[in-house]
JSON list of C-alpha atoms in Angstrom, two decimals:
[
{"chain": "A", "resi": 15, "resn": "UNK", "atom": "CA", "xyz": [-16.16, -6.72, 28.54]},
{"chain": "A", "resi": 16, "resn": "UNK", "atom": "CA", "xyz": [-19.56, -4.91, 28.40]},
{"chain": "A", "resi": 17, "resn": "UNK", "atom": "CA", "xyz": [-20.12, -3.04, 31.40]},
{"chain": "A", "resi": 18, "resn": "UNK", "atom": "CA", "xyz": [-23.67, -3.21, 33.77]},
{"chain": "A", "resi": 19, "resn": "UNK", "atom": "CA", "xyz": [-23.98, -1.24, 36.46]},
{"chain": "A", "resi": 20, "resn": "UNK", "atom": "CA", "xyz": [-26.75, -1.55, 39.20]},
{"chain": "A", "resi": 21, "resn": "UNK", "atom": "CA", "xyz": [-28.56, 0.63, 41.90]},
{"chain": "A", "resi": 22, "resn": "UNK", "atom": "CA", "xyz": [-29.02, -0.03, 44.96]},
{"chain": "A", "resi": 23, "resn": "UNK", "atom": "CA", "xyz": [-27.14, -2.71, 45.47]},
{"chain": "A", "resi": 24, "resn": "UNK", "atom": "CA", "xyz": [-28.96, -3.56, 48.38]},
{"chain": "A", "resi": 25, "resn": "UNK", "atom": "CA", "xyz": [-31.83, -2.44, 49.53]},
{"chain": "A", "resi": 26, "resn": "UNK", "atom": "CA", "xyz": [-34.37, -2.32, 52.60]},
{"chain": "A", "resi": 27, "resn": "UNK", "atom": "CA", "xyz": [-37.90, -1.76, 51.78]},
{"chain": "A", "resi": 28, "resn": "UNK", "atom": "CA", "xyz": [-41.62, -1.84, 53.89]},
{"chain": "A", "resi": 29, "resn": "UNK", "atom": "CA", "xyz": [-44.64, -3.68, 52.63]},
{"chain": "A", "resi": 30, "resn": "UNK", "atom": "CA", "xyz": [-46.62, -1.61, 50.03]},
{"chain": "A", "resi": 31, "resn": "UNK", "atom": "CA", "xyz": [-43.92, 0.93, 49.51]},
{"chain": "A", "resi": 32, "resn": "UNK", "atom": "CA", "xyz": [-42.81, 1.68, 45.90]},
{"chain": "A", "resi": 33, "resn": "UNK", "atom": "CA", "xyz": [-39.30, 0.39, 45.24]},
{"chain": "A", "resi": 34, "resn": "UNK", "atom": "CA", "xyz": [-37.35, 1.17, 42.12]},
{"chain": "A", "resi": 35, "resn": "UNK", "atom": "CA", "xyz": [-34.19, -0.86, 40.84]},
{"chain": "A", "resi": 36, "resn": "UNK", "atom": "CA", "xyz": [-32.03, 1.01, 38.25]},
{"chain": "A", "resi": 37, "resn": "UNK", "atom": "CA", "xyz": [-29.70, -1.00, 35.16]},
{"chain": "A", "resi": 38, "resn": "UNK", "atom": "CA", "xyz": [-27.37, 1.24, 33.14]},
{"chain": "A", "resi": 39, "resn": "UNK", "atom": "CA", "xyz": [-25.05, 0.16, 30.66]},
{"chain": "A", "resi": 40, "resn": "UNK", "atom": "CA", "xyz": [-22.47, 1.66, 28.90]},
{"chain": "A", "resi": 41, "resn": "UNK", "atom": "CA", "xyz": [-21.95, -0.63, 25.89]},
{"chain": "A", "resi": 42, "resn": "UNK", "atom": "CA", "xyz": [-24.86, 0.30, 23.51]},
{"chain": "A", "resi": 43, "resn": "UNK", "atom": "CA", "xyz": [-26.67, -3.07, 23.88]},
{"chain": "A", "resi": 44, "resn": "UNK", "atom": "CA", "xyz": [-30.21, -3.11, 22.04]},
{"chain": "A", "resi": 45, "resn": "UNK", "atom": "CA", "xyz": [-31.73, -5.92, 24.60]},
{"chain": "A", "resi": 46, "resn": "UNK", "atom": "CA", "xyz": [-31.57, -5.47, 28.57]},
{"chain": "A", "resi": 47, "resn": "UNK", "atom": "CA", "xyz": [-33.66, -7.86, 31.13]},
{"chain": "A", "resi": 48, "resn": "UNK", "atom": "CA", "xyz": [-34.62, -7.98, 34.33]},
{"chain": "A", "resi": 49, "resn": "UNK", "atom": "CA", "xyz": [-34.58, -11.33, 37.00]},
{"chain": "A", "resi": 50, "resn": "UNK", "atom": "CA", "xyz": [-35.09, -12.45, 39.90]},
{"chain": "A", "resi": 51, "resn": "UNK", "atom": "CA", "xyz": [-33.35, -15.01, 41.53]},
{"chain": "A", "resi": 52, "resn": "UNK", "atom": "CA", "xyz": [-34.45, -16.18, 44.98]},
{"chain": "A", "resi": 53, "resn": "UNK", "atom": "CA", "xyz": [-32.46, -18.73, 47.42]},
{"chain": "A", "resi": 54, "resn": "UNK", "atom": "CA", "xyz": [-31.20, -21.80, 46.29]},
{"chain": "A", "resi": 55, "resn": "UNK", "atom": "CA", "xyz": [-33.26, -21.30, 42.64]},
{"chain": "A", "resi": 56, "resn": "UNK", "atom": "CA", "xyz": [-31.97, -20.21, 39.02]},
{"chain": "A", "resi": 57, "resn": "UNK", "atom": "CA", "xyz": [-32.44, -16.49, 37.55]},
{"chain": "A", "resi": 58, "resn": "UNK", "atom": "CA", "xyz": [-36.16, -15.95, 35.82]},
{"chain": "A", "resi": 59, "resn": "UNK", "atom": "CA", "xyz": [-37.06, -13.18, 33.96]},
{"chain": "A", "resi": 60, "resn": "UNK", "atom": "CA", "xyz": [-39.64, -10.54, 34.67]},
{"chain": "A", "resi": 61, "resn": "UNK", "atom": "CA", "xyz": [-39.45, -8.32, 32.02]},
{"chain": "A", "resi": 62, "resn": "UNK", "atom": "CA", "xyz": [-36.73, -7.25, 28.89]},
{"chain": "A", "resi": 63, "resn": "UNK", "atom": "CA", "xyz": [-37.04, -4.78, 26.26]},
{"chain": "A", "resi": 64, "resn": "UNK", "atom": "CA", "xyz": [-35.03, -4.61, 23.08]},
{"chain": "A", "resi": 65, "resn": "UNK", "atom": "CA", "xyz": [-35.56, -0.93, 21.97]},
{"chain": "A", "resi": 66, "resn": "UNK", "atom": "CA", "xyz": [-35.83, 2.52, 24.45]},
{"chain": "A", "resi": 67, "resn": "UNK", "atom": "CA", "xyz": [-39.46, 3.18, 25.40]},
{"chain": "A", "resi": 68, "resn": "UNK", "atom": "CA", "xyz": [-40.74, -0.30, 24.90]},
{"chain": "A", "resi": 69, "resn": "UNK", "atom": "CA", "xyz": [-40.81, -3.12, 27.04]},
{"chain": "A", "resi": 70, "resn": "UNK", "atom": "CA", "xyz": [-41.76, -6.70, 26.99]},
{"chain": "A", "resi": 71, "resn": "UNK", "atom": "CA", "xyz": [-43.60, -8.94, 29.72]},
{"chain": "A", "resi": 72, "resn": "UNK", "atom": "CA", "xyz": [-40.98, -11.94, 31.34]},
{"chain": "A", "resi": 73, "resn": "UNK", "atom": "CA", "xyz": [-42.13, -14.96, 32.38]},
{"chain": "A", "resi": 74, "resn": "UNK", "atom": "CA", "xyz": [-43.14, -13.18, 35.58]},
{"chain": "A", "resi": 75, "resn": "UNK", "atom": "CA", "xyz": [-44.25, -10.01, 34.78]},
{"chain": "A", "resi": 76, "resn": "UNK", "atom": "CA", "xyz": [-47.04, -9.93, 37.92]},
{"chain": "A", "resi": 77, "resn": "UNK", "atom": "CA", "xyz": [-46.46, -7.08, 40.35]},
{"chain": "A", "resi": 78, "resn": "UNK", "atom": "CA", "xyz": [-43.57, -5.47, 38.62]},
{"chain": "A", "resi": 79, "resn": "UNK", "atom": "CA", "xyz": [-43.65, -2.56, 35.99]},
{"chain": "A", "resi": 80, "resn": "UNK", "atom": "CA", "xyz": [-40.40, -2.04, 34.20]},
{"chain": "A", "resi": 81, "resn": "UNK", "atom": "CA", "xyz": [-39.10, 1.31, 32.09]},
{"chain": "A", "resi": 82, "resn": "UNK", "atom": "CA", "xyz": [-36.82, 1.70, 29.23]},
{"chain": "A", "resi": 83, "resn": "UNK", "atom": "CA", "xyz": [-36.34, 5.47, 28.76]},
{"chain": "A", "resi": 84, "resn": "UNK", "atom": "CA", "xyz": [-32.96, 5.29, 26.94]},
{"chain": "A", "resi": 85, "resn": "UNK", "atom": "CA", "xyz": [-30.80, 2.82, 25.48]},
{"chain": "A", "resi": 86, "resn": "UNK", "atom": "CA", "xyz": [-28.59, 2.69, 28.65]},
{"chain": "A", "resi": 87, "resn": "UNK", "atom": "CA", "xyz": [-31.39, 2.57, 31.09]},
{"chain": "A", "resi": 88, "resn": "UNK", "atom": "CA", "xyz": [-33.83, 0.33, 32.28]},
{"chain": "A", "resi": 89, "resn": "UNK", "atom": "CA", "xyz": [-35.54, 0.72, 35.71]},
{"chain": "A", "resi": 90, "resn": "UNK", "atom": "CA", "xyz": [-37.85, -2.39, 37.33]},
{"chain": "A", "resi": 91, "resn": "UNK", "atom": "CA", "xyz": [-40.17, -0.75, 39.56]},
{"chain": "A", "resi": 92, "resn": "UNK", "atom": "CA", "xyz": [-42.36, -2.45, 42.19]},
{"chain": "A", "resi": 93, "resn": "UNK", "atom": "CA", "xyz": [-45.59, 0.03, 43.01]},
{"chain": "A", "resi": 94, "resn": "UNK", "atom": "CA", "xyz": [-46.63, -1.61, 45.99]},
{"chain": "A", "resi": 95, "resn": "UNK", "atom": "CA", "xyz": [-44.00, -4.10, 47.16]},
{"chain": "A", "resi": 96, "resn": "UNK", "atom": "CA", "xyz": [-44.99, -7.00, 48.89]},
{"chain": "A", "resi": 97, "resn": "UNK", "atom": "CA", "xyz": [-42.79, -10.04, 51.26]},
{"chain": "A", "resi": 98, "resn": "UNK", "atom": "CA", "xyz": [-42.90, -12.22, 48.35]},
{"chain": "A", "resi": 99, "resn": "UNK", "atom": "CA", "xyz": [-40.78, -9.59, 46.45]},
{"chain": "A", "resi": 100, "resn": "UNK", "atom": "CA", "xyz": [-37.64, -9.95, 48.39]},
{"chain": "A", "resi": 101, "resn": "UNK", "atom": "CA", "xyz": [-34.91, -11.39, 46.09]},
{"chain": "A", "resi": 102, "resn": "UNK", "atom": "CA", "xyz": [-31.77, -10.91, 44.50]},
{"chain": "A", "resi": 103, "resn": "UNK", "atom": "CA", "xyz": [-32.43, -9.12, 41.32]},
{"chain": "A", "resi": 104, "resn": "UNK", "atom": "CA", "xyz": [-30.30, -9.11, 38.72]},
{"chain": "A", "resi": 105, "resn": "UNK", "atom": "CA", "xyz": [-30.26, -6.56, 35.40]},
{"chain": "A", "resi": 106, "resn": "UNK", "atom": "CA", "xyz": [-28.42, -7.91, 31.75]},
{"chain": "A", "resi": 107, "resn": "UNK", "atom": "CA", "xyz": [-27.49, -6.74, 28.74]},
{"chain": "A", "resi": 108, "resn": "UNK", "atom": "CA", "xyz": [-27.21, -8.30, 24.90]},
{"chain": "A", "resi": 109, "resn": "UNK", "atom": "CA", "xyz": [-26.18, -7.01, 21.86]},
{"chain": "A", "resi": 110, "resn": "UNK", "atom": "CA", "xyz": [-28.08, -7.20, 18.87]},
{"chain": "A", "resi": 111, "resn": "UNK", "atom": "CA", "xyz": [-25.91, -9.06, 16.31]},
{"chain": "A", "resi": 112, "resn": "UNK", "atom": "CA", "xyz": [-24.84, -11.07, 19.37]},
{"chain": "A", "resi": 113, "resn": "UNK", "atom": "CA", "xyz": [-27.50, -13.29, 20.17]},
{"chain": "A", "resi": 114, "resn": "UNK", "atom": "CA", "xyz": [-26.18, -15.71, 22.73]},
{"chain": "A", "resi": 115, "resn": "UNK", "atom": "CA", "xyz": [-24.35, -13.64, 25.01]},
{"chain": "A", "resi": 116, "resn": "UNK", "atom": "CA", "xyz": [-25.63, -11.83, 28.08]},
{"chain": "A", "resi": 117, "resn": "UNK", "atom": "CA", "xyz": [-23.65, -9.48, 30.20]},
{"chain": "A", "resi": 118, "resn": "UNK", "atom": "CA", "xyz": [-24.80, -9.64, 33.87]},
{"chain": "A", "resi": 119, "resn": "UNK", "atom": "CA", "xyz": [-25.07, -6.81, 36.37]},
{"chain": "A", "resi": 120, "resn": "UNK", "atom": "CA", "xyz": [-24.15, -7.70, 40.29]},
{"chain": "A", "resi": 121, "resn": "UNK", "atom": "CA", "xyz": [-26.82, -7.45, 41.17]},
{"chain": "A", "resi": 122, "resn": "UNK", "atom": "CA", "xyz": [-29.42, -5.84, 43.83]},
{"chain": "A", "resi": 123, "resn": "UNK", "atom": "CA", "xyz": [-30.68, -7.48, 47.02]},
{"chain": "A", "resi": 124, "resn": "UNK", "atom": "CA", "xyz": [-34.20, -6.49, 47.82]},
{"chain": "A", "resi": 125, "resn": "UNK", "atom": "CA", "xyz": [-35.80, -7.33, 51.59]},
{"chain": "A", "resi": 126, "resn": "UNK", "atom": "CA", "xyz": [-38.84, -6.39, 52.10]},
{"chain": "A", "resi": 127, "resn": "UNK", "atom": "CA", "xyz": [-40.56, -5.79, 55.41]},
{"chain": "B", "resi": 3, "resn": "UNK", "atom": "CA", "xyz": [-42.67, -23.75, 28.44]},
{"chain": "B", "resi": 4, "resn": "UNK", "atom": "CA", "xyz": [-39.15, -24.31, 28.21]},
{"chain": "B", "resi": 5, "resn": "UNK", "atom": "CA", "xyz": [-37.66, -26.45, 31.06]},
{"chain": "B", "resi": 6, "resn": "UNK", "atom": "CA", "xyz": [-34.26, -27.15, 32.77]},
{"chain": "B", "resi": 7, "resn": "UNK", "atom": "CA", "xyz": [-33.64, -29.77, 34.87]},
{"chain": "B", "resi": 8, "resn": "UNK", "atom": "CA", "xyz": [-29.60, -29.62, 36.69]},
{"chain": "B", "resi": 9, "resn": "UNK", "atom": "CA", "xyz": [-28.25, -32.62, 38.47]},
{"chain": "B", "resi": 10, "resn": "UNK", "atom": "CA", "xyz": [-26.57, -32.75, 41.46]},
{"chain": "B", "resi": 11, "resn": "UNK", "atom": "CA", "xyz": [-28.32, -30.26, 43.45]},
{"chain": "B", "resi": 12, "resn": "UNK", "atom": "CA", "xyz": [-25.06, -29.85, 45.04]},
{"chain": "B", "resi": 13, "resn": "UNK", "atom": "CA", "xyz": [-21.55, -31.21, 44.97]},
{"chain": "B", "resi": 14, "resn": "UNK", "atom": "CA", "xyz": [-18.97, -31.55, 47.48]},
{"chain": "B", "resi": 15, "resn": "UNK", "atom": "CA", "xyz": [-15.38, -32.42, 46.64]},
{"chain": "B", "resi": 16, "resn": "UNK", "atom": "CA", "xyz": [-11.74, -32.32, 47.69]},
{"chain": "B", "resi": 17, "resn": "UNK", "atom": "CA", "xyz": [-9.00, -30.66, 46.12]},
{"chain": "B", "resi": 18, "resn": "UNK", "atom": "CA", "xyz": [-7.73, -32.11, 42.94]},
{"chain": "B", "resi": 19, "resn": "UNK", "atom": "CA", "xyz": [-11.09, -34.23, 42.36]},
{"chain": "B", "resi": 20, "resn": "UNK", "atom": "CA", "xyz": [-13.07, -34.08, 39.13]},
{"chain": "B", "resi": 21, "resn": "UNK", "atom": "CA", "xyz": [-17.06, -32.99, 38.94]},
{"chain": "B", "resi": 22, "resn": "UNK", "atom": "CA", "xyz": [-19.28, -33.65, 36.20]},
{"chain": "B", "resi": 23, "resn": "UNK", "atom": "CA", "xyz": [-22.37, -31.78, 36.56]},
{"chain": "B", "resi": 24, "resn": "UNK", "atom": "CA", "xyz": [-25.52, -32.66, 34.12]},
{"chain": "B", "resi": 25, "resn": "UNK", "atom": "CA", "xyz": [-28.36, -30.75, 32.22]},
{"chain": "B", "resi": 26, "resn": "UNK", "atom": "CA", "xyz": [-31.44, -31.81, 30.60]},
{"chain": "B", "resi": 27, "resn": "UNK", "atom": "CA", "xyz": [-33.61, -29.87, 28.82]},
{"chain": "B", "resi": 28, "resn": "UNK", "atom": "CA", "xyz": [-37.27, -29.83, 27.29]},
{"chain": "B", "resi": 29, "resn": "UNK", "atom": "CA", "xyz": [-36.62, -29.48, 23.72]},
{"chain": "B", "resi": 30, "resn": "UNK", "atom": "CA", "xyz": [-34.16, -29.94, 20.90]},
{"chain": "B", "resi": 31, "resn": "UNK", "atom": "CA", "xyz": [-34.81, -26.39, 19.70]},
{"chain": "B", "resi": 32, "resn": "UNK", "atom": "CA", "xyz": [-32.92, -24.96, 21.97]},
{"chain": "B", "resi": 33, "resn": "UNK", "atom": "CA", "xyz": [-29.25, -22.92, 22.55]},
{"chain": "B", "resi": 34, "resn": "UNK", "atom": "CA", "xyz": [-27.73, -24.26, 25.43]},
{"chain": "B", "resi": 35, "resn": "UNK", "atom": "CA", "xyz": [-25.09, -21.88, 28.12]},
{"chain": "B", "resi": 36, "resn": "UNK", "atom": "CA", "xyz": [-23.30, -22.91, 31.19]},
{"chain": "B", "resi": 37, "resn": "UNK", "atom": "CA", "xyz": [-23.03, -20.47, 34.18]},
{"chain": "B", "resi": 38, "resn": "UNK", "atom": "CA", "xyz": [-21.02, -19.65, 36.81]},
{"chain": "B", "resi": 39, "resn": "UNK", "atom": "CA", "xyz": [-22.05, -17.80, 40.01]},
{"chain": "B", "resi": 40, "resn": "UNK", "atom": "CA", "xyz": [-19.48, -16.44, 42.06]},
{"chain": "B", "resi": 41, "resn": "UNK", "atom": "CA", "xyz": [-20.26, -16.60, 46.19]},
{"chain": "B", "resi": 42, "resn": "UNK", "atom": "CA", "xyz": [-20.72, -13.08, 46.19]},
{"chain": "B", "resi": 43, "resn": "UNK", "atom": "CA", "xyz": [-23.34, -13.56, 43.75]},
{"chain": "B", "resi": 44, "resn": "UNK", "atom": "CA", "xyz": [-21.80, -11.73, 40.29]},
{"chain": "B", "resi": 45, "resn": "UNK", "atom": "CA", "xyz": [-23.09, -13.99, 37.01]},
{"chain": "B", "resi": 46, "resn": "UNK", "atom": "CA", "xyz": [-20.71, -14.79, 34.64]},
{"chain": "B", "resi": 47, "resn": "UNK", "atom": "CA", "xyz": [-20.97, -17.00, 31.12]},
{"chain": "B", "resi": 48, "resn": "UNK", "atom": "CA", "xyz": [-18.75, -19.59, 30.77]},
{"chain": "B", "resi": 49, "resn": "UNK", "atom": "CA", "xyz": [-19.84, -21.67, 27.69]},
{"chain": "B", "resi": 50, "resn": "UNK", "atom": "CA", "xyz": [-22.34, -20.73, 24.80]},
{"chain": "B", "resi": 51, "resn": "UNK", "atom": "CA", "xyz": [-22.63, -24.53, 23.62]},
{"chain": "B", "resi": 52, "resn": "UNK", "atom": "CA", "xyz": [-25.67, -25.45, 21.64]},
{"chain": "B", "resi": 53, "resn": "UNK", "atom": "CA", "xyz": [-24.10, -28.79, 20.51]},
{"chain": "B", "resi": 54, "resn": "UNK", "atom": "CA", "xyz": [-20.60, -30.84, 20.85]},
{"chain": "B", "resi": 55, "resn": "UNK", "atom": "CA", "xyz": [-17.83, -30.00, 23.20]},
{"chain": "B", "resi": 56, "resn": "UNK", "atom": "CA", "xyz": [-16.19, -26.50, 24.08]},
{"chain": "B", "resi": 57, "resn": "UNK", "atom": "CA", "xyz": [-12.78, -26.73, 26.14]},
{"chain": "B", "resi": 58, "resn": "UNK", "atom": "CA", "xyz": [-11.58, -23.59, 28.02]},
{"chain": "B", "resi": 59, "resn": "UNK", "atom": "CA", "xyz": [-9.56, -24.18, 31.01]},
{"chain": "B", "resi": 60, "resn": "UNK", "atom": "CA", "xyz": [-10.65, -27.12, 33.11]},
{"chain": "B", "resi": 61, "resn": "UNK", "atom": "CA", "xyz": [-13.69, -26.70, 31.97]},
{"chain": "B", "resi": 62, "resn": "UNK", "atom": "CA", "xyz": [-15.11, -28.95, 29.28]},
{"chain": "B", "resi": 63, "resn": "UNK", "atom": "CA", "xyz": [-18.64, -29.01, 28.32]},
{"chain": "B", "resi": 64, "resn": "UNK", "atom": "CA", "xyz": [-20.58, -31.21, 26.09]},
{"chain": "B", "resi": 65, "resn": "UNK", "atom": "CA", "xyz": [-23.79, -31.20, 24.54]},
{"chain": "B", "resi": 66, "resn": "UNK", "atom": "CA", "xyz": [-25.93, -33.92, 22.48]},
{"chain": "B", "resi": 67, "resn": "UNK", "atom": "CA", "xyz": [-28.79, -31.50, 21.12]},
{"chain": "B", "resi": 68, "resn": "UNK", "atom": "CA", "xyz": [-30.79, -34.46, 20.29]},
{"chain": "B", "resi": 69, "resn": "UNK", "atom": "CA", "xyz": [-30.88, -36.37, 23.52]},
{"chain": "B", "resi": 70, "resn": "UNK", "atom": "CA", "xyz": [-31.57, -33.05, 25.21]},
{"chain": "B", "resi": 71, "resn": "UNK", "atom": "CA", "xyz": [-28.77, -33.13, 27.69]},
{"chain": "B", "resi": 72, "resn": "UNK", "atom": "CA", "xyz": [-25.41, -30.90, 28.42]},
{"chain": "B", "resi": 73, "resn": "UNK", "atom": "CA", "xyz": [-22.33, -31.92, 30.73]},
{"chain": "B", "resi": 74, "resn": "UNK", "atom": "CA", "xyz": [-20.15, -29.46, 32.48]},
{"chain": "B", "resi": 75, "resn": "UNK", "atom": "CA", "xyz": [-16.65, -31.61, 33.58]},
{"chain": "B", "resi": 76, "resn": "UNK", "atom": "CA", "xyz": [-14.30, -29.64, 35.90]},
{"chain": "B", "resi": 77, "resn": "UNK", "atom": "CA", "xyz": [-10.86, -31.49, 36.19]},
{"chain": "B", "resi": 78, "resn": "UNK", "atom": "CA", "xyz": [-8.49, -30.90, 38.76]},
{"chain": "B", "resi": 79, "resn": "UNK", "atom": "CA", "xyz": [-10.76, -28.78, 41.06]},
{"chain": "B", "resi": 80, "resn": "UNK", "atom": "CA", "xyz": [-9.40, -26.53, 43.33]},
{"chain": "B", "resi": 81, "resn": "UNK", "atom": "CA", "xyz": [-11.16, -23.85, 46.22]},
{"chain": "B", "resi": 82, "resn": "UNK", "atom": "CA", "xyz": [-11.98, -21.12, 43.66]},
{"chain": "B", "resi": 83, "resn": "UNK", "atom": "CA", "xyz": [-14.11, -23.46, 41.54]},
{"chain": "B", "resi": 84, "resn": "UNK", "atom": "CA", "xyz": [-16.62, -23.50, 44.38]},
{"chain": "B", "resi": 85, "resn": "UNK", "atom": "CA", "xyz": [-20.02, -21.70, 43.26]},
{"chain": "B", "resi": 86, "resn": "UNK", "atom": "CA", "xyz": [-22.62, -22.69, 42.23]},
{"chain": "B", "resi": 87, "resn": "UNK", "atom": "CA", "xyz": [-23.48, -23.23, 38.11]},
{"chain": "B", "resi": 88, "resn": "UNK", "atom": "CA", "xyz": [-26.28, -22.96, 35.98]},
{"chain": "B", "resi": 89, "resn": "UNK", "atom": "CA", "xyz": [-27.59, -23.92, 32.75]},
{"chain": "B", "resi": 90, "resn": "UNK", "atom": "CA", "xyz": [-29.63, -21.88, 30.68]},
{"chain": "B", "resi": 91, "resn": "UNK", "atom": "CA", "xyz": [-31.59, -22.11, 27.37]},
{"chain": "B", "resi": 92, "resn": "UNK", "atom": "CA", "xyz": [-32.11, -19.32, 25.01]},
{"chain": "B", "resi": 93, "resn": "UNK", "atom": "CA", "xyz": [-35.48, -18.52, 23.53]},
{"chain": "B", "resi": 94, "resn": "UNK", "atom": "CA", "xyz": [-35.13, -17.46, 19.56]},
{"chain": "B", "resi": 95, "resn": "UNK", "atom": "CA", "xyz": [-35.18, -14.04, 18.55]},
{"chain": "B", "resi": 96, "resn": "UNK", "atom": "CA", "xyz": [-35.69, -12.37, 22.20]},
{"chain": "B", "resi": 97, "resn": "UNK", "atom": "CA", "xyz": [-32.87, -13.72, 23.75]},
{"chain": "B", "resi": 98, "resn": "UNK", "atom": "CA", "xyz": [-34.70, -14.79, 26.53]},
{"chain": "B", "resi": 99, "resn": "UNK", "atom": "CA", "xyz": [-33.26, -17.63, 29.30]},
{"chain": "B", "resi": 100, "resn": "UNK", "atom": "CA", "xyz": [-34.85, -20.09, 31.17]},
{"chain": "B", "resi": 101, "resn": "UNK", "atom": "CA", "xyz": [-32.50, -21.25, 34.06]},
{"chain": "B", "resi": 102, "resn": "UNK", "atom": "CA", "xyz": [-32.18, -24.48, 36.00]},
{"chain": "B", "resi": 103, "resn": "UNK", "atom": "CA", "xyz": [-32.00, -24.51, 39.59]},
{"chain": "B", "resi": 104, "resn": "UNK", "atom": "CA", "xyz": [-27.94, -24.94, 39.45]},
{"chain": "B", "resi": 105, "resn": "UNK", "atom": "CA", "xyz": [-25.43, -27.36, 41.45]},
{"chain": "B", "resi": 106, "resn": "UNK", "atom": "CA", "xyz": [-23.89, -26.01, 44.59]},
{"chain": "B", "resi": 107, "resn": "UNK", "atom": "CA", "xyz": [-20.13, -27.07, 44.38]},
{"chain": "B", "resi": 108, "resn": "UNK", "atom": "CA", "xyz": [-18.43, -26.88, 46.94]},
{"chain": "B", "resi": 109, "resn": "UNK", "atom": "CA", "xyz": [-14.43, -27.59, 47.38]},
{"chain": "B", "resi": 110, "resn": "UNK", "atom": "CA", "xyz": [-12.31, -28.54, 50.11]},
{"chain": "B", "resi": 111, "resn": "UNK", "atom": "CA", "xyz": [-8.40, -27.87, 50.14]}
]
């Protein structure tokens, strides 16, 4: 089974700090994504990217900036993070030919203060 | 856009009881995928089912594209079933989901 890593996988941060969440994975996926997912809601996606040094804008793309600088990595970084932005936030990958079938990371919990 | 609607919000059973947990969705263009999220919060895919039924397990789900609805039966339930599970719908081409909120199930030995 494809393999996605995550780092931190938790994580205390203070209002207006910068916060960056890292994704690796080792399977040579072409798509990875980033979500959110806060209590008692589903997963929705902030950004994805389905080729290194590109990305793509989610559904809620507002206050986060996201990085693709190789095929294995993709970083979601917050610049100035804010209460709203504690979550659970979790990183997937997808394969190409494969179009259905996303391989979840474990995610990272994210309070900030 | 795209939207999910999950039914119950949650789910509370004994042992050995059967849960049928339901899925509607905005449009008939859509490919359809039950989720399962452990307690400790890992994500896993349990059915990629844009229409009829998929069997694996205890788990049977069923999906009538054109009436925009999915069903996710769990027979026999037992403690490790509890989690909670969400559908999702795929966006062409980017591979993008949309997510219900999910049912909380809960199971009592």
């Amino acid at each position: 089974e494809a393999a996605v890593t995550q780092s931190p996988r938790s994580k205390v941060a203070v209002t207006g700090g910068k916060v960056t969440l890292s994704c690796h994975q080792t399977n040579n996926h072409d798509y990875m994504y980033w979500y959110r997912q806060d209590t008692g809601h589903g997963l929705r996606l902030i950004h994805y990217s389905y080729v290194a040094d590109s990305t793509e804008k989610g559904d809620i793309p507002d206050g986060y900036k996201a990085s693709r600088p190789s095929q294995e990595n993709f970083s979601l970084i917050l610049e100035l993070a804010s209460l709203s932005q504690t979550a659970v936030y979790f990183c997937a990958s997808k394969d190409w030919g494969n179009q259905d079938t996303q391989y979840f990371g474990p995610g990272t919990r994210l309070l900030v203060l | 856009g795209q939207q999910v609607q999950q039914s119950p919000a949650s789910l509370v059973l004994q042992e050995g009881e059967n849960a049928e947990l339901q899925c509607n969705f905005s449009s008939t263009a859509t490919r359809l995928q039950w989720f399962y999220q452990h307690p400790g919060g890992r994500l896993v895919s349990l059915f990629y089912n844009p229409s009829g039924t998929k069997h694996t397990g205890r788990l049977t789900s069923t999906t009538v594209t054109n009436e925009r609805r999915s069903s996710l039966h769990i027979s026999s339930s037992q403690t490790t079933d509890s989690g909670t599970y969400f559908c999702a719908i795929t966006g062409a081409n980017t591979g993008k989901l949309t997510f219900g909120h999910g049912t909380i199930l809960r199971v009592h030995p």
